[in-house]
Amino acid sequence: MDIRIYYEDTDAAGVVYHASYLKFFERARTEYFRERGLGVAELADAGFVFPVIRMEIDFKAPALHDELVSIITRPERVGGSSFTVRQQAVRQSDGRLLVEAQVSLACIGPQRKARRIPQEIRRVLEEGAVQEA
């Protein structure tokens, strides 16, 4: 997913505020599933929600106002009721890695209890992990 950095994404020093990356990564995960025919809203309506349960994030270089940045999402691990993706923010002009995160998500149902990842989602995640390996 490609994004442009807007003034609202930056801090007083003119660089992307660290918490903005959380929004960028959330949008990119949603788009990752949408591009593969899985709408997050439809999954929630069917009783499957995927909250973030862990995130490790490394800030390597700053992004600045008006730059174009690509957010790359790659599945890494799929368990019974959780999965992990690696996400990267890469500056388009020079290909520099700006931020990298490992994000773990759980699959929960309406009562906020863990449930098995549906087969259609498991297939998408496993195919993505294999393609990137």
N, CA and C atoms as an extended XYZ file, in Angstrom:
399
Properties=species:S:1:pos:R:3:atomname:S:1:resname:S:1:resid:I:1 pbc="F F F"
N         0.853       -1.167        0.000 N   MET     1
C         0.000        0.000        0.000 CA  MET     1
C         0.898        1.229        0.000 C   MET     1
N         0.606        2.168       -0.850 N   ASP     2
C         1.388        3.396       -0.929 CA  ASP     2
C         0.646        4.534       -0.228 C   ASP     2
N         1.401        5.341        0.495 N   ILE     3
C         0.817        6.494        1.179 CA  ILE     3
C         1.699        7.715        0.963 C   ILE     3
N         1.082        8.862        1.041 N   ARG     4
C         1.819       10.122        1.051 CA  ARG     4
C         1.791       10.639        2.475 C   ARG     4
N         2.903       11.181        2.923 N   ILE     5
C         2.990       11.719        4.274 CA  ILE     5
C         2.406       13.134        4.272 C   ILE     5
N         1.392       13.334        5.101 N   TYR     6
C         0.754       14.636        5.234 CA  TYR     6
C         1.245       15.333        6.506 C   TYR     6
N         1.026       16.626        6.540 N   TYR     7
C         1.437       17.427        7.698 CA  TYR     7
C         0.891       16.826        8.992 C   TYR     7
N        -0.356       16.362        8.971 N   GLU     8
C        -0.989       15.799       10.172 CA  GLU     8
C        -0.282       14.536       10.685 C   GLU     8
N         0.525       13.899        9.843 N   ASP     9
C         1.254       12.688       10.226 CA  ASP     9
C         2.566       12.996       10.941 C   ASP     9
N         2.964       14.266       10.942 N   THR    10
C         4.295       14.626       11.432 CA  THR    10
C         4.249       15.281       12.806 C   THR    10
N         5.426       15.350       13.416 N   ASP    11
C         5.562       16.021       14.709 CA  ASP    11
C         6.136       17.419       14.503 C   ASP    11
N         6.487       18.082       15.587 N   ALA    12
C         6.996       19.458       15.517 CA  ALA    12
C         8.309       19.563       14.749 C   ALA    12
N         9.045       18.455       14.650 N   ALA    13
C        10.321       18.464       13.916 CA  ALA    13
C        10.128       18.186       12.428 C   ALA    13
N         8.876       17.921       12.009 N   GLY    14
C         8.612       17.686       10.596 CA  GLY    14
C         8.830       16.250       10.137 C   GLY    14
N         9.023       15.341       11.089 N   VAL    15
C         9.169       13.928       10.736 CA  VAL    15
C         7.906       13.188       11.159 C   VAL    15
N         7.683       12.028       10.560 N   VAL    16
C         6.481       11.269       10.906 CA  VAL    16
C         6.507       10.926       12.391 C   VAL    16
N         5.427       11.272       13.061 N   TYR    17
C         5.248       10.958       14.478 CA  TYR    17
C         5.161        9.443       14.623 C   TYR    17
N         5.835        8.888       15.611 N   HIS    18
C         5.951        7.429       15.725 CA  HIS    18
C         4.601        6.708       15.725 C   HIS    18
N         3.597        7.256       16.375 N   ALA    19
C         2.299        6.584       16.442 CA  ALA    19
C         1.576        6.573       15.096 C   ALA    19
N         1.963        7.452       14.183 N   SER    20
C         1.341        7.449       12.852 CA  SER    20
C         1.594        6.132       12.131 C   SER    20
N         2.736        5.515       12.390 N   TYR    21
C         3.037        4.238       11.737 CA  TYR    21
C         2.048        3.154       12.143 C   TYR    21
N         1.531        3.231       13.366 N   LEU    22
C         0.536        2.249       13.794 CA  LEU    22
C        -0.700        2.334       12.914 C   LEU    22
N        -1.120        3.566       12.588 N   LYS    23
C        -2.270        3.746       11.692 CA  LYS    23
C        -1.940        3.253       10.289 C   LYS    23
N        -0.753        3.581        9.797 N   PHE    24
C        -0.355        3.144        8.457 CA  PHE    24
C        -0.359        1.621        8.374 C   PHE    24
N         0.199        0.965        9.393 N   PHE    25
C         0.280       -0.490        9.385 CA  PHE    25
C        -1.109       -1.116        9.500 C   PHE    25
N        -1.977       -0.537       10.306 N   GLU    26
C        -3.353       -1.044       10.435 CA  GLU    26
C        -4.068       -0.973        9.082 C   GLU    26
N        -3.958        0.164        8.415 N   ARG    27
C        -4.593        0.299        7.095 CA  ARG    27
C        -4.032       -0.714        6.108 C   ARG    27
N        -2.726       -0.909        6.147 N   ALA    28
C        -2.093       -1.840        5.208 CA  ALA    28
C        -2.538       -3.277        5.465 C   ALA    28
N        -2.724       -3.659        6.730 N   ARG    29
C        -3.226       -5.012        7.005 CA  ARG    29
C        -4.640       -5.170        6.477 C   ARG    29
N        -5.465       -4.155        6.680 N   THR    30
C        -6.834       -4.194        6.159 CA  THR    30
C        -6.828       -4.321        4.638 C   THR    30
N        -5.993       -3.540        3.969 N   GLU    31
C        -5.906       -3.599        2.510 CA  GLU    31
C        -5.332       -4.930        2.024 C   GLU    31
N        -4.406       -5.503        2.773 N   TYR    32
C        -3.844       -6.802        2.419 CA  TYR    32
C        -4.969       -7.828        2.279 C   TYR    32
N        -5.868       -7.852        3.266 N   PHE    33
C        -6.992       -8.794        3.203 CA  PHE    33
C        -8.003       -8.409        2.125 C   PHE    33
N        -8.298       -7.127        1.997 N   ARG    34
C        -9.264       -6.669        0.990 CA  ARG    34
C        -8.810       -7.065       -0.417 C   ARG    34
N        -7.525       -6.883       -0.697 N   GLU    35
C        -6.993       -7.233       -2.024 CA  GLU    35
C        -7.096       -8.725       -2.309 C   GLU    35
N        -7.293       -9.520       -1.276 N   ARG    36
C        -7.399      -10.967       -1.432 CA  ARG    36
C        -8.828      -11.452       -1.223 C   ARG    36
N        -9.774      -10.501       -1.294 N   GLY    37
C       -11.189      -10.841       -1.245 CA  GLY    37
C       -11.778      -11.023        0.135 C   GLY    37
N       -11.073      -10.583        1.175 N   LEU    38
C       -11.557      -10.733        2.551 CA  LEU    38
C       -11.746       -9.365        3.185 C   LEU    38
N       -13.004       -8.962        3.348 N   GLY    39
C       -13.297       -7.679        3.973 CA  GLY    39
C       -13.317       -7.806        5.484 C   GLY    39
N       -12.590       -6.940        6.176 N   VAL    40
C       -12.506       -6.987        7.630 CA  VAL    40
C       -13.883       -6.769        8.261 C   VAL    40
N       -14.685       -5.877        7.716 N   ALA    41
C       -16.022       -5.632        8.267 CA  ALA    41
C       -16.903       -6.870        8.121 C   ALA    41
N       -16.814       -7.536        6.987 N   GLU    42
C       -17.604       -8.746        6.768 CA  GLU    42
C       -17.161       -9.866        7.714 C   GLU    42
N       -15.854       -9.959        7.946 N   LEU    43
C       -15.354      -10.962        8.886 CA  LEU    43
C       -15.866      -10.672       10.298 C   LEU    43
N       -15.877       -9.397       10.681 N   ALA    44
C       -16.388       -9.023       12.005 CA  ALA    44
C       -17.865       -9.367       12.115 C   ALA    44
N       -18.626       -9.104       11.048 N   ASP    45
C       -20.048       -9.441       11.043 CA  ASP    45
C       -20.264      -10.942       11.195 C   ASP    45
N       -19.319      -11.740       10.686 N   ALA    46
C       -19.407      -13.196       10.790 CA  ALA    46
C       -18.857      -13.710       12.130 C   ALA    46
N       -18.381      -12.796       12.990 N   GLY    47
C       -17.925      -13.185       14.312 CA  GLY    47
C       -16.435      -13.418       14.452 C   GLY    47
N       -15.647      -12.859       13.530 N   PHE    48
C       -14.193      -13.014       13.581 CA  PHE    48
C       -13.534      -11.638       13.608 C   PHE    48
N       -12.856      -11.339       14.724 N   VAL    49
C       -12.169      -10.067       14.893 CA  VAL    49
C       -10.710      -10.386       15.200 C   VAL    49
N        -9.792       -9.490       14.769 N   PHE    50
C        -8.364       -9.753       14.863 CA  PHE    50
C        -7.624       -8.610       15.558 C   PHE    50
N        -7.669       -8.549       16.892 N   PRO    51
C        -6.940       -7.489       17.594 CA  PRO    51
C        -5.430       -7.766       17.621 C   PRO    51
N        -4.678       -6.697       17.644 N   VAL    52
C        -3.230       -6.803       17.809 CA  VAL    52
C        -2.966       -7.209       19.253 C   VAL    52
N        -2.123       -8.234       19.435 N   ILE    53
C        -1.784       -8.681       20.789 CA  ILE    53
C        -0.314       -8.443       21.126 C   ILE    53
N         0.480       -8.174       20.115 N   ARG    54
C         1.903       -7.886       20.341 CA  ARG    54
C         2.450       -7.164       19.119 C   ARG    54
N         3.355       -6.220       19.386 N   MET    55
C         4.015       -5.525       18.290 CA  MET    55
C         5.430       -5.162       18.710 C   MET    55
N         6.373       -5.512       17.853 N   GLU    56
C         7.753       -5.051       17.999 CA  GLU    56
C         8.005       -4.132       16.824 C   GLU    56
N         8.570       -2.967       17.104 N   ILE    57
C         8.749       -1.998       16.033 CA  ILE    57
C        10.138       -1.357       16.139 C   ILE    57
N        10.806       -1.278       15.012 N   ASP    58
C        12.131       -0.661       14.936 CA  ASP    58
C        12.064        0.532       13.996 C   ASP    58
N        12.475        1.686       14.502 N   PHE    59
C        12.509        2.910       13.711 CA  PHE    59
C        13.934        3.091       13.213 C   PHE    59
N        14.120        3.030       11.920 N   LYS    60
C        15.462        3.029       11.340 CA  LYS    60
C        15.853        4.370       10.721 C   LYS    60
N        14.892        5.079       10.138 N   ALA    61
C        15.155        6.371        9.496 CA  ALA    61
C        13.836        7.150        9.447 C   ALA    61
N        13.918        8.480        9.429 N   PRO    62
C        12.681        9.269        9.435 CA  PRO    62
C        12.059        9.413        8.043 C   PRO    62
N        10.743        9.475        8.024 N   ALA    63
C        10.010        9.887        6.829 CA  ALA    63
C         9.591       11.333        7.052 C   ALA    63
N         9.542       12.101        5.976 N   LEU    64
C         9.266       13.530        6.070 CA  LEU    64
C         7.983       13.907        5.338 C   LEU    64
N         7.481       15.074        5.671 N   HIS    65
C         6.273       15.599        5.039 CA  HIS    65
C         6.362       15.514        3.526 C   HIS    65
N         5.303       15.055        2.893 N   ASP    66
C         5.093       14.979        1.445 CA  ASP    66
C         5.852       13.844        0.756 C   ASP    66
N         6.586       13.023        1.495 N   GLU    67
C         7.249       11.880        0.871 CA  GLU    67
C         6.229       10.778        0.587 C   GLU    67
N         6.549        9.945       -0.394 N   LEU    68
C         5.755        8.759       -0.681 CA  LEU    68
C         6.429        7.564       -0.021 C   LEU    68
N         5.608        6.781        0.673 N   VAL    69
C         6.106        5.625        1.421 CA  VAL    69
C         5.255        4.418        1.061 C   VAL    69
N         5.902        3.288        0.847 N   SER    70
C         5.198        2.031        0.616 CA  SER    70
C         5.169        1.247        1.922 C   SER    70
N         3.995        0.711        2.241 N   ILE    71
C         3.851       -0.159        3.398 CA  ILE    71
C         3.707       -1.579        2.868 C   ILE    71
N         4.632       -2.425        3.254 N   ILE    72
C         4.676       -3.812        2.790 CA  ILE    72
C         4.236       -4.707        3.932 C   ILE    72
N         3.314       -5.621        3.640 N   THR    73
C         2.798       -6.558        4.639 CA  THR    73
C         3.069       -7.971        4.159 C   THR    73
N         3.743       -8.760        5.018 N   ARG    74
C         4.072      -10.153        4.677 CA  ARG    74
C         3.720      -11.068        5.839 C   ARG    74
N         2.835      -12.029        5.623 N   PRO    75
C         2.577      -13.014        6.684 CA  PRO    75
C         3.845      -13.799        6.984 C   PRO    75
N         4.044      -14.124        8.260 N   GLU    76
C         5.217      -14.901        8.658 CA  GLU    76
C         4.862      -16.217        9.324 C   GLU    76
N         3.869      -16.189       10.208 N   ARG    77
C         3.538      -17.388       10.968 CA  ARG    77
C         2.024      -17.454       11.154 C   ARG    77
N         1.479      -18.659       11.033 N   VAL    78
C         0.054      -18.872       11.253 CA  VAL    78
C        -0.103      -19.986       12.275 C   VAL    78
N        -0.757      -19.678       13.387 N   GLY    79
C        -1.041      -20.671       14.418 CA  GLY    79
C        -2.509      -21.041       14.379 C   GLY    79
N        -2.969      -21.698       15.425 N   GLY    80
C        -4.368      -22.103       15.485 CA  GLY    80
C        -5.318      -20.929       15.616 C   GLY    80
N        -4.990      -19.991       16.521 N   SER    81
C        -5.878      -18.847       16.739 CA  SER    81
C        -5.129      -17.518       16.709 C   SER    81
N        -3.926      -17.521       16.150 N   SER    82
C        -3.173      -16.265       16.027 CA  SER    82
C        -2.267      -16.342       14.804 C   SER    82
N        -1.809      -15.168       14.375 N   PHE    83
C        -0.870      -15.110       13.258 CA  PHE    83
C         0.018      -13.891       13.424 C   PHE    83
N         1.147      -13.917       12.721 N   THR    84
C         2.118      -12.836       12.793 CA  THR    84
C         2.451      -12.366       11.386 C   THR    84
N         2.520      -11.059       11.221 N   VAL    85
C         2.941      -10.466        9.950 CA  VAL    85
C         4.127       -9.546       10.201 C   VAL    85
N         4.960       -9.409        9.188 N   ARG    86
C         6.046       -8.419        9.208 CA  ARG    86
C         5.583       -7.274        8.326 C   ARG    86
N         5.721       -6.063        8.835 N   GLN    87
C         5.347       -4.888        8.061 CA  GLN    87
C         6.528       -3.946        7.991 C   GLN    87
N         6.698       -3.351        6.820 N   GLN    88
C         7.802       -2.423        6.599 CA  GLN    88
C         7.284       -1.153        5.937 C   GLN    88
N         7.858       -0.042        6.335 N   ALA    89
C         7.637        1.238        5.663 CA  ALA    89
C         8.920        1.544        4.892 C   ALA    89
N         8.791        1.711        3.582 N   VAL    90
C         9.944        1.918        2.704 CA  VAL    90
C         9.737        3.205        1.917 C   VAL    90
N        10.726        4.103        1.953 N   ARG    91
C        10.631        5.344        1.187 CA  ARG    91
C        10.745        5.011       -0.296 C   ARG    91
N         9.817        5.517       -1.101 N   GLN    92
C         9.798        5.197       -2.526 CA  GLN    92
C        10.954        5.825       -3.295 C   GLN    92
N        11.368        7.015       -2.914 N   SER    93
C        12.376        7.718       -3.713 CA  SER    93
C        13.732        7.033       -3.721 C   SER    93
N        14.073        6.351       -2.622 N   ASP    94
C        15.390        5.715       -2.555 CA  ASP    94
C        15.359        4.262       -2.079 C   ASP    94
N        14.160        3.738       -1.789 N   GLY    95
C        14.043        2.351       -1.352 CA  GLY    95
C        14.531        2.089        0.057 C   GLY    95
N        14.763        3.140        0.824 N   ARG    96
C        15.304        2.979        2.177 CA  ARG    96
C        14.235        2.457        3.133 C   ARG    96
N        14.608        1.445        3.924 N   LEU    97
C        13.737        0.926        4.970 CA  LEU    97
C        13.677        1.947        6.103 C   LEU    97
N        12.474        2.402        6.426 N   LEU    98
C        12.286        3.420        7.453 CA  LEU    98
C        11.864        2.817        8.788 C   LEU    98
N        10.900        1.923        8.719 N   VAL    99
C        10.350        1.314        9.927 CA  VAL    99
C        10.028       -0.141        9.615 C   VAL    99
N        10.281       -0.997       10.598 N   GLU   100
C         9.943       -2.407       10.440 CA  GLU   100
C         9.256       -2.872       11.713 C   GLU   100
N         8.171       -3.641       11.547 N   ALA   101
C         7.419       -4.128       12.698 CA  ALA   101
C         7.056       -5.592       12.514 C   ALA   101
N         7.017       -6.298       13.610 N   GLN   102
C         6.482       -7.642       13.637 CA  GLN   102
C         5.216       -7.534       14.476 C   GLN   102
N         4.081       -7.912       13.877 N   VAL   103
C         2.783       -7.698       14.504 CA  VAL   103
C         2.081       -9.044       14.665 C   VAL   103
N         1.682       -9.355       15.890 N   SER   104
C         0.932      -10.585       16.168 CA  SER   104
C        -0.515      -10.218       16.441 C   SER   104
N        -1.421      -10.980       15.848 N   LEU   105
C        -2.853      -10.751       15.995 CA  LEU   105
C        -3.518      -12.044       16.433 C   LEU   105
N        -4.566      -11.925       17.246 N   ALA   106
C        -5.349      -13.076       17.679 CA  ALA   106
C        -6.661      -13.097       16.909 C   ALA   106
N        -7.237      -14.257       16.803 N   CYS   107
C        -8.578      -14.397       16.239 CA  CYS   107
C        -9.513      -14.595       17.424 C   CYS   107
N       -10.478      -13.678       17.590 N   ILE   108
C       -11.431      -13.793       18.684 CA  ILE   108
C       -12.853      -13.707       18.147 C   ILE   108
N       -13.788      -14.209       18.957 N   GLY   109
C       -15.198      -14.176       18.601 CA  GLY   109
C       -15.933      -13.088       19.364 C   GLY   109
N       -17.258      -13.107       19.257 N   PRO   110
C       -18.090      -12.063       19.868 CA  PRO   110
C       -17.906      -11.916       21.386 C   PRO   110
N       -17.574      -12.991       22.085 N   GLN   111
C       -17.374      -12.915       23.537 CA  GLN   111
C       -15.919      -12.617       23.897 C   GLN   111
N       -15.141      -12.213       22.905 N   ARG   112
C       -13.723      -11.876       23.070 CA  ARG   112
C       -12.894      -13.059       23.549 C   ARG   112
N       -13.293      -14.234       23.126 N   LYS   113
C       -12.546      -15.447       23.435 CA  LYS   113
C       -11.867      -15.936       22.164 C   LYS   113
N       -10.669      -16.498       22.345 N   ALA   114
C        -9.914      -16.995       21.194 CA  ALA   114
C       -10.720      -18.051       20.444 C   ALA   114
N       -10.593      -17.998       19.119 N   ARG   115
C       -11.209      -19.030       18.280 CA  ARG   115
C       -10.274      -19.322       17.120 C   ARG   115
N       -10.461      -20.458       16.516 N   ARG   116
C        -9.596      -20.871       15.412 CA  ARG   116
C        -9.745      -19.912       14.236 C   ARG   116
N        -8.626      -19.682       13.565 N   ILE   117
C        -8.636      -18.839       12.371 CA  ILE   117
C        -9.429      -19.563       11.287 C   ILE   117
N       -10.394      -18.890       10.658 N   PRO   118
C       -11.165      -19.528        9.592 CA  PRO   118
C       -10.266      -19.998        8.442 C   PRO   118
N       -10.666      -21.076        7.810 N   GLN   119
C        -9.855      -21.695        6.764 CA  GLN   119
C        -9.524      -20.724        5.625 C   GLN   119
N       -10.483      -19.886        5.228 N   GLU   120
C       -10.233      -18.966        4.115 CA  GLU   120
C        -9.137      -17.949        4.473 C   GLU   120
N        -9.096      -17.527        5.723 N   ILE   121
C        -8.056      -16.588        6.162 CA  ILE   121
C        -6.724      -17.320        6.297 C   ILE   121
N        -6.762      -18.515        6.862 N   ARG   122
C        -5.554      -19.333        6.990 CA  ARG   122
C        -4.919      -19.546        5.617 C   ARG   122
N        -5.730      -19.857        4.620 N   ARG   123
C        -5.220      -20.081        3.260 CA  ARG   123
C        -4.512      -18.838        2.733 C   ARG   123
N        -5.135      -17.665        2.897 N   VAL   124
C        -4.538      -16.403        2.423 CA  VAL   124
C        -3.204      -16.146        3.132 C   VAL   124
N        -3.176      -16.346        4.434 N   LEU   125
C        -1.957      -16.095        5.205 CA  LEU   125
C        -0.866      -17.083        4.838 C   LEU   125
N        -1.202      -18.354        4.713 N   GLU   126
C        -0.200      -19.361        4.374 CA  GLU   126
C         0.341      -19.159        2.967 C   GLU   126
N        -0.538      -18.810        2.018 N   GLU   127
C        -0.068      -18.524        0.652 CA  GLU   127
C         0.868      -17.316        0.642 C   GLU   127
N         0.540      -16.288        1.395 N   GLY   128
C         1.385      -15.100        1.462 CA  GLY   128
C         2.730      -15.397        2.081 C   GLY   128
N         2.754      -16.244        3.102 N   ALA   129
C         4.014      -16.597        3.753 CA  ALA   129
C         4.877      -17.425        2.820 C   ALA   129
N         4.280      -18.322        2.058 N   VAL   130
C         5.035      -19.160        1.125 CA  VAL   130
C         5.591      -18.323       -0.012 C   VAL   130
N         4.789      -17.397       -0.557 N   GLN   131
C         5.222      -16.562       -1.679 CA  GLN   131
C         6.387      -15.689       -1.297 C   GLN   131
N         6.464      -15.262       -0.055 N   GLU   132
C         7.529      -14.367        0.378 CA  GLU   132
C         8.774      -15.110        0.835 C   GLU   132
N         8.659      -16.419        1.069 N   ALA   133
C         9.807      -17.191        1.582 CA  ALA   133
C        10.875      -17.376        0.534 C   ALA   133
